[in-house]
Coordinates of N, CA and C in Angstrom, one line a residue:
X1 N 105.4 82.2 110.0 CA 104.2 83.0 110.1 C 104.6 84.5 110.0
X2 N 103.9 85.2 109.1 CA 104.2 86.6 108.9 C 103.6 87.5 109.9
X3 N 102.4 87.1 110.4 CA 101.7 87.9 111.4 C 102.0 87.3 112.8
X4 N 101.8 88.2 113.8 CA 101.9 87.7 115.2 C 100.8 86.8 115.5
X5 N 101.1 85.7 116.2 CA 100.1 84.8 116.6 C 100.1 84.7 118.1
X6 N 98.9 84.4 118.7 CA 98.7 84.3 120.1 C 99.1 82.9 120.5
X7 N 99.3 82.7 121.8 CA 99.6 81.3 122.3 C 98.5 80.3 121.9
X8 N 97.3 80.7 122.0 CA 96.2 79.8 121.6 C 96.3 79.5 120.1
X9 N 96.6 80.4 119.3 CA 96.7 80.2 117.9 C 97.9 79.3 117.6
X10 N 99.0 79.4 118.3 CA 100.1 78.6 118.1 C 99.8 77.1 118.4
X11 N 99.1 77.0 119.5 CA 98.7 75.6 120.0 C 97.7 75.0 118.9
X12 N 96.7 75.7 118.5 CA 95.8 75.2 117.5 C 96.5 74.9 116.2
X13 N 97.4 75.7 115.8 CA 98.2 75.5 114.5 C 99.1 74.2 114.7
X14 N 99.6 74.0 115.8 CA 100.4 72.8 116.1 C 99.6 71.6 116.0
X15 N 98.4 71.6 116.5 CA 97.4 70.5 116.4 C 97.1 70.2 114.9
X16 N 96.8 71.3 114.2 CA 96.5 71.1 112.8 C 97.6 70.5 112.0
X17 N 98.8 71.1 112.2 CA 100.0 70.6 111.5 C 100.4 69.2 111.8
X18 N 100.1 68.8 113.1 CA 100.5 67.5 113.5 C 99.6 66.4 113.2
X19 N 98.4 66.7 112.8 CA 97.3 65.7 112.6 C 97.5 65.1 111.2
X20 N 97.2 63.8 111.1 CA 97.3 63.1 109.8 C 96.2 63.5 108.8
X21 N 95.2 64.1 109.3 CA 94.0 64.5 108.5 C 93.3 65.7 109.1
X22 N 92.1 66.0 108.6 CA 91.3 67.1 109.1 C 91.0 66.9 110.6
X23 N 90.9 68.1 111.3 CA 90.7 68.1 112.7 C 89.5 68.8 113.1
X24 N 88.7 68.3 114.0 CA 87.5 68.9 114.5 C 87.8 70.0 115.5
X25 N 86.9 71.0 115.7 CA 87.1 72.1 116.6 C 87.2 71.5 118.0
X26 N 86.5 70.5 118.4 CA 86.6 70.0 119.7 C 88.0 69.3 120.0
X27 N 88.6 68.8 119.0 CA 90.0 68.3 119.2 C 90.9 69.4 119.5
X28 N 90.7 70.5 118.8 CA 91.5 71.7 119.0 C 91.3 72.2 120.4
X29 N 90.0 72.2 120.8 CA 89.6 72.7 122.2 C 90.4 71.9 123.3
X30 N 90.5 70.6 123.1 CA 91.2 69.8 124.1 C 92.6 70.2 124.3
X31 N 93.3 70.6 123.2 CA 94.6 71.1 123.2 C 94.7 72.5 123.9
X32 N 93.7 73.3 123.6 CA 93.7 74.6 124.2 C 93.5 74.6 125.7
X33 N 92.8 73.6 126.1 CA 92.5 73.4 127.6 C 93.8 73.2 128.4
X34 N 94.9 72.8 127.7 CA 96.1 72.5 128.4 C 96.7 73.8 129.0
X35 N 96.4 74.9 128.3 CA 96.9 76.2 128.8 C 95.8 77.1 129.4
X36 N 94.5 76.8 129.0 CA 93.4 77.5 129.5 C 92.3 76.5 129.8
X37 N 92.4 75.9 131.0 CA 91.5 74.9 131.4 C 90.0 75.2 131.3
X38 N 89.6 76.4 131.4 CA 88.2 76.8 131.4 C 87.7 77.1 130.0
X39 N 88.6 76.9 129.0 CA 88.2 77.2 127.6 C 87.0 76.4 127.2
X40 N 86.1 77.0 126.4 CA 84.9 76.4 125.9 C 84.9 76.4 124.4
X41 N 83.9 75.8 123.8 CA 83.9 75.7 122.3 C 84.1 77.0 121.6
X42 N 83.4 78.1 122.0 CA 83.6 79.4 121.3 C 85.1 79.8 121.2
X43 N 85.9 79.4 122.2 CA 87.3 79.8 122.2 C 88.0 79.1 121.1
X44 N 87.7 77.8 120.9 CA 88.3 77.0 119.8 C 87.8 77.6 118.4
X45 N 86.5 77.9 118.3 CA 86.1 78.4 117.0 C 86.6 79.8 116.7
X46 N 86.8 80.6 117.7 CA 87.4 82.0 117.5 C 88.8 81.8 117.1
X47 N 89.5 80.9 117.8 CA 91.0 80.7 117.5 C 91.1 80.2 116.1
X48 N 90.3 79.2 115.7 CA 90.4 78.7 114.3 C 90.0 79.8 113.3
X49 N 89.0 80.6 113.6 CA 88.6 81.7 112.7 C 89.8 82.7 112.5
X50 N 90.5 83.0 113.5 CA 91.7 83.9 113.4 C 92.8 83.3 112.6
X51 N 93.0 82.0 112.7 CA 94.0 81.3 111.9 C 93.6 81.3 110.4
X52 N 92.3 81.2 110.1 CA 91.8 81.3 108.8 C 92.0 82.7 108.2
X53 N 91.6 83.7 109.0 CA 91.8 85.1 108.6 C 93.2 85.4 108.3
X54 N 94.2 84.8 109.0 CA 95.6 85.0 108.8 C 96.2 84.2 107.7
X55 N 95.3 83.3 107.1 CA 95.8 82.5 106.0 C 96.6 81.3 106.4
X56 N 96.5 80.9 107.7 CA 97.3 79.8 108.2 C 96.5 78.5 108.3
X57 N 95.2 78.6 108.1 CA 94.3 77.4 108.2 C 93.2 77.5 107.2
X58 N 92.5 76.4 107.0 CA 91.3 76.3 106.1 C 90.2 75.5 106.8
X59 N 89.0 75.9 106.6 CA 87.9 75.0 107.0 C 87.4 74.2 105.8
X60 N 87.3 72.9 106.0 CA 86.7 72.1 105.0 C 85.2 72.0 105.2
X61 N 84.5 72.7 104.4 CA 83.1 72.8 104.6 C 82.3 71.5 104.6
X62 N 82.7 70.6 103.7 CA 82.0 69.3 103.6 C 82.2 68.4 104.8
X63 N 83.3 68.6 105.5 CA 83.6 67.8 106.7 C 83.4 68.5 108.0
X64 N 83.2 69.8 108.0 CA 83.1 70.6 109.2 C 84.4 70.4 110.0
X65 N 85.5 70.5 109.4 CA 86.8 70.2 110.0 C 87.8 71.2 109.5
X66 N 89.0 71.2 110.0 CA 90.0 72.2 109.7 C 91.4 71.5 109.4
X67 N 92.1 72.2 108.5 CA 93.5 71.8 108.2 C 94.4 73.0 108.2
X68 N 95.7 72.7 108.4 CA 96.6 73.8 108.3 C 96.8 74.1 106.8
X69 N 97.1 75.4 106.5 CA 97.4 75.8 105.1 C 98.7 75.2 104.7
X70 N 98.8 74.6 103.5 CA 100.1 74.0 103.1 C 100.5 74.4 101.7
X71 N 99.8 75.4 101.1 CA 100.1 75.8 99.8 C 100.0 77.4 99.7
X72 N 100.8 77.9 98.8 CA 100.7 79.4 98.6 C 99.7 79.6 97.5
X73 N 98.7 80.4 97.9 CA 97.6 80.7 96.9 C 97.7 82.0 96.2
X74 N 98.4 82.9 96.7 CA 98.4 84.2 96.1 C 97.0 84.9 95.9
X75 N 96.2 84.7 96.9 CA 94.9 85.3 96.9 C 93.8 84.5 96.1
X76 N 94.2 83.3 95.6 CA 93.3 82.4 94.9 C 92.7 81.4 95.9
X77 N 91.5 81.1 95.7 CA 90.8 80.1 96.5 C 91.5 78.8 96.3
X78 N 91.8 78.1 97.4 CA 92.5 76.8 97.2 C 91.4 75.7 96.8
X79 N 92.0 74.6 96.2 CA 91.2 73.5 95.8 C 91.6 72.3 96.8
X80 N 90.7 71.6 97.2 CA 91.0 70.5 98.1 C 90.6 69.2 97.5
X81 N 91.5 68.2 97.6 CA 91.1 66.8 97.2 C 91.0 66.0 98.5
X82 N 89.9 65.4 98.8 CA 89.7 64.7 100.0 C 89.4 63.2 99.8
X83 N 90.3 62.3 100.3 CA 90.1 60.9 100.1 C 89.1 60.4 101.1
X84 N 88.0 59.8 100.6 CA 86.9 59.3 101.5 C 87.3 58.0 102.1
X85 N 88.4 57.4 101.7 CA 88.8 56.1 102.4 C 89.8 56.4 103.5
X86 N 90.9 57.1 103.3 CA 91.9 57.3 104.3 C 91.9 58.7 105.0
X87 N 91.1 59.6 104.4 CA 91.0 60.9 105.0 C 92.1 61.9 104.6
X88 N 93.0 61.5 103.8 CA 94.1 62.5 103.4 C 93.5 63.6 102.6
X89 N 94.1 64.8 102.9 CA 93.6 66.0 102.2 C 94.7 66.6 101.4
X90 N 94.5 66.9 100.1 CA 95.5 67.6 99.3 C 95.0 69.0 99.1
X91 N 95.9 69.9 99.0 CA 95.6 71.3 98.8 C 96.4 71.9 97.7
X92 N 95.8 72.5 96.7 CA 96.5 73.2 95.7 C 95.8 74.5 95.3
X93 N 96.6 75.3 94.7 CA 96.1 76.6 94.2 C 96.2 76.6 92.7
X94 N 95.2 76.8 92.0 CA 95.2 76.9 90.5 C 94.4 78.1 90.1
X95 N 95.1 79.3 89.9 CA 94.5 80.5 89.5 C 93.6 80.4 88.3
X96 N 94.0 79.5 87.3 CA 93.2 79.4 86.1 C 91.8 78.8 86.4
X97 N 91.8 77.8 87.3 CA 90.5 77.2 87.6 C 89.6 78.2 88.4
X98 N 90.2 78.9 89.3 CA 89.4 79.9 90.1 C 88.9 81.0 89.2
X99 N 89.7 81.5 88.3 CA 89.2 82.6 87.4 C 88.2 82.1 86.4
X100 N 88.4 80.8 86.0 CA 87.4 80.2 85.0 C 86.0 80.1 85.7
X101 N 86.0 79.6 86.9 CA 84.8 79.5 87.7 C 84.1 80.8 87.9
X102 N 84.9 81.8 88.3 CA 84.4 83.2 88.6 C 83.8 83.8 87.3
X103 N 84.5 83.6 86.2 CA 84.0 84.1 84.9 C 82.7 83.4 84.5
X104 N 82.6 82.1 84.7 CA 81.4 81.3 84.4 C 80.2 81.8 85.1
X105 N 80.3 82.0 86.4 CA 79.1 82.4 87.2 C 78.8 83.9 86.9
X106 N 79.9 84.7 86.7 CA 79.6 86.1 86.4 C 78.8 86.2 85.1
X107 N 79.1 85.4 84.1 CA 78.3 85.4 82.8 C 76.8 85.2 83.1
X108 N 76.5 84.5 84.2 CA 75.1 84.2 84.6 C 74.6 85.3 85.4
X109 N 75.4 86.3 85.7 CA 74.9 87.4 86.5 C 75.0 87.2 88.0
X110 N 75.8 86.2 88.4 CA 76.0 85.9 89.8 C 77.4 86.4 90.2
X111 N 77.4 87.0 91.4 CA 78.7 87.5 92.0 C 79.0 86.6 93.2
X112 N 80.1 85.8 93.0 CA 80.5 85.0 94.1 C 81.2 85.7 95.2
X113 N 80.8 85.5 96.4 CA 81.5 86.2 97.5 C 82.5 85.2 98.2
X114 N 82.4 83.9 97.9 CA 83.3 83.0 98.5 C 83.4 81.8 97.6
X115 N 84.6 81.2 97.4 CA 84.8 80.0 96.6 C 85.3 78.9 97.5
X116 N 84.6 77.8 97.4 CA 85.0 76.6 98.2 C 84.9 75.5 97.2
X117 N 86.1 74.9 96.9 CA 86.2 73.8 96.0 C 86.8 72.6 96.7
X118 N 85.9 71.6 96.9 CA 86.3 70.4 97.6 C 85.9 69.2 96.7
X119 N 86.9 68.4 96.4 CA 86.6 67.2 95.5 C 86.8 66.0 96.4
X120 N 85.8 65.1 96.4 CA 85.9 63.9 97.2 C 86.1 62.7 96.3
X121 N 86.9 61.8 96.7 CA 87.2 60.6 95.9 C 88.1 59.7 96.7
X122 N 89.0 59.0 95.9 CA 90.0 58.1 96.5 C 91.4 58.5 96.0
X123 N 92.3 58.6 96.9 CA 93.7 59.0 96.6 C 94.4 57.8 95.9
X124 N 95.5 58.1 95.3 CA 96.3 57.1 94.6 C 96.7 55.9 95.4
X125 N 97.0 56.1 96.7 CA 97.4 55.0 97.6 C 96.2 54.1 97.8
X126 N 95.0 54.7 98.1 CA 93.8 53.9 98.3 C 93.4 53.2 97.1
X127 N 93.5 53.8 95.9 CA 93.1 53.1 94.7 C 94.0 51.9 94.3
X128 N 95.3 52.0 94.7 CA 96.2 50.9 94.4 C 96.2 49.8 95.4
X129 N 95.5 50.1 96.5 CA 95.5 49.1 97.6 C 94.6 47.9 97.3

């Protein structure tokens, strides 16, 4: 971690990194309560937002869940592949895809403020099972 993280951020990040798939904010909240018993949902959401701002986590919009960042993006929006059978999430950064999408919408006169690319389907393991 390049930036300083708080104790709550470290706990939340440990939960995200240790989970086999995406994690809900209330699962993070339960872990935060181990050090701050009076913590409520806003504490979990603020902690997750700070991790996202620091580039250490991502929110999966379609699942309303969170994952630890596991790829170097270099400022490019990540792409997520989400298996609808087993829940595994893949993360990759492809600057060519991101710039192509930005250029395509710009030609239409649209200025994107945020890029979220989530592909749902079945992973190789689930397809071969």
